[in-house]
Short mmCIF file of C-alpha atoms in Angstrom, two decimals:
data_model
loop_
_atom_site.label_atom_id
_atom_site.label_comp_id
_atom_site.label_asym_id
_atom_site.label_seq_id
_atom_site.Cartn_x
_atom_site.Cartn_y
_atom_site.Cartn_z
CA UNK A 110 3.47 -7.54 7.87
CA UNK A 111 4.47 -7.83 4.38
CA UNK A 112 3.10 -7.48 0.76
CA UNK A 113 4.75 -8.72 -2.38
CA UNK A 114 3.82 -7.45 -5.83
CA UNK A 115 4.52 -9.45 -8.88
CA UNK A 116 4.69 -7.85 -12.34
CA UNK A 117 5.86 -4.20 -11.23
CA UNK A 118 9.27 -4.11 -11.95
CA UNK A 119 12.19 -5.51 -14.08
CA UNK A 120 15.36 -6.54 -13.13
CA UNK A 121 18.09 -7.17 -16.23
CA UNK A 122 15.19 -6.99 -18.58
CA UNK A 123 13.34 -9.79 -16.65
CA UNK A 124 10.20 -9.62 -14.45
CA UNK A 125 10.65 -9.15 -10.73
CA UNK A 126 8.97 -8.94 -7.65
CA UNK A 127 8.79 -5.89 -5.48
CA UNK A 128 8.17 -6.62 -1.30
CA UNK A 129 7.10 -3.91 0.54
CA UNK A 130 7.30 -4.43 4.56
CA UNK A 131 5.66 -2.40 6.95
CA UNK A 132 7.84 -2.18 10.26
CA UNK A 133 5.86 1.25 11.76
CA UNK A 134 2.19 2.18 11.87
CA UNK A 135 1.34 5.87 11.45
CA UNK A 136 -0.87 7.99 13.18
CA UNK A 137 -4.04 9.46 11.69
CA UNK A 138 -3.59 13.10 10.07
CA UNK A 139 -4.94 15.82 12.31
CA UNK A 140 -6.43 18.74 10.27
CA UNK A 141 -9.41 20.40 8.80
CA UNK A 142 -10.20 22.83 6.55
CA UNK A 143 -7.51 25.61 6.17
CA UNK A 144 -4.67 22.84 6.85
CA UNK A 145 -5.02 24.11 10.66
CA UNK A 146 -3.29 21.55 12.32
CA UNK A 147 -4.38 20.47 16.00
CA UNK A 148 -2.33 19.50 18.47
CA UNK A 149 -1.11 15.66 19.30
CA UNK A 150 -4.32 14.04 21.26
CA UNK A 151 -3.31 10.59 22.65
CA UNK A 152 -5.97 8.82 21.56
CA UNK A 153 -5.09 9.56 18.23
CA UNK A 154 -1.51 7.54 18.71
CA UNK A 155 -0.33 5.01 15.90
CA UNK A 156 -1.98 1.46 16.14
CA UNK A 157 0.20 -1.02 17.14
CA UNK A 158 1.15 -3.62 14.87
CA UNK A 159 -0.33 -7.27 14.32
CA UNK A 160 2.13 -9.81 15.54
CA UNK A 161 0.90 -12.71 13.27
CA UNK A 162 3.63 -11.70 10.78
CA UNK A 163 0.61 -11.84 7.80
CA UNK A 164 2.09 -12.03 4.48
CA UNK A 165 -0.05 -11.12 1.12
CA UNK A 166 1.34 -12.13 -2.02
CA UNK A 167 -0.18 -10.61 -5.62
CA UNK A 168 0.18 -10.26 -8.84
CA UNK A 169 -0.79 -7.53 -10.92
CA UNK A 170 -3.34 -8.33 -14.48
CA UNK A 171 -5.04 -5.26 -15.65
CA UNK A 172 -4.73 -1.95 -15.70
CA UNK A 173 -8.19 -0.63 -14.45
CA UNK A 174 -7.46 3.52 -15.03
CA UNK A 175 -4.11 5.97 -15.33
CA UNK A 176 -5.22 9.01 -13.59
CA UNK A 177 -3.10 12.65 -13.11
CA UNK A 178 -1.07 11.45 -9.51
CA UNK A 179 -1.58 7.16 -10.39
CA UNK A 180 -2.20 4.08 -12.18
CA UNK A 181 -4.59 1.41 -10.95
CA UNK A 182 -4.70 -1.86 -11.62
CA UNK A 183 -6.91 -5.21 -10.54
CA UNK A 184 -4.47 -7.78 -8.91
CA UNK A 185 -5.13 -11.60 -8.31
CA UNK A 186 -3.68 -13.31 -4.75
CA UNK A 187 -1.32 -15.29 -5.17
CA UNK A 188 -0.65 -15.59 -1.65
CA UNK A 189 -2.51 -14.92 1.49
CA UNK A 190 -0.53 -16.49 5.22
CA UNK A 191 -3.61 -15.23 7.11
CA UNK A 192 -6.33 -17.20 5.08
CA UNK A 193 -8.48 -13.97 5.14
CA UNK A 194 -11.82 -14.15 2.66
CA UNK A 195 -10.82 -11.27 0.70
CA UNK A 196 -13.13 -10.00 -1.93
CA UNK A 197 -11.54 -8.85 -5.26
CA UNK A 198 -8.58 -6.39 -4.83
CA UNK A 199 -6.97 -3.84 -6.88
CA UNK A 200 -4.26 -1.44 -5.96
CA UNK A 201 -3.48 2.08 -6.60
CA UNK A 202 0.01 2.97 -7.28
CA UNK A 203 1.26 6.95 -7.87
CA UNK A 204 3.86 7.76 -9.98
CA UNK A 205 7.16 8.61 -8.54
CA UNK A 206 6.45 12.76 -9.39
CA UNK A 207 4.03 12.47 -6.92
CA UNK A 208 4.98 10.19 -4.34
CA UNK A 209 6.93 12.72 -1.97
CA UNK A 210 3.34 14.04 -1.25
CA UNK A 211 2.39 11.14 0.40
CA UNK A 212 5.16 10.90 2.76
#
């Protein structure tokens, strides 16, 4: 699985695309109030991933908010190798001071 982004980056002063591939799935966080972390429970394991090799292609057009942690912006598909019906799409993208936390 794979998404590109057009229109987030330069490279020598020209646009450039950014590709993002995902090569693990991650299991679901396990805590509640307090940060009291459980122990692992199997049926909370990582998903496994698709094997259809889906590929989604956009490009970002406006910026929709710039919050604290992020900006958001609406983005338009470009390209889409699973021929989902998607509805409209935007995408959320935090600013490099804050992007550890999400790790």
């Amino acid at each position: 699985m794979s998404l590109m982004i057009h229109g987030l980056g330069l490279s020598d002063e020209n646009p450039t695309e950014i590709m993002l591939l995902r090569s693990q799935s991650f299991l679901a966080p396990r805590s509640f109030e307090d940060h009291i972390t459980l122990p692992r429970d199997e049926k909370w394991a990582p998903l496994s991933l698709p094997k259809d090799g889906a590929h989604l292609e956009l490009e970002l057009t406006d910026s929709i908010s710039e919050g604290r942690i992020g900006l958001a912006y609406s983005v338009r598909i470009i390209n889409d190798s699973a021929h989902l019906d998607l509805p409209d799409l935007c995408i959320k993208l935090v600013k490099p001071k804050f992007s550890r936390t999400l790790a």
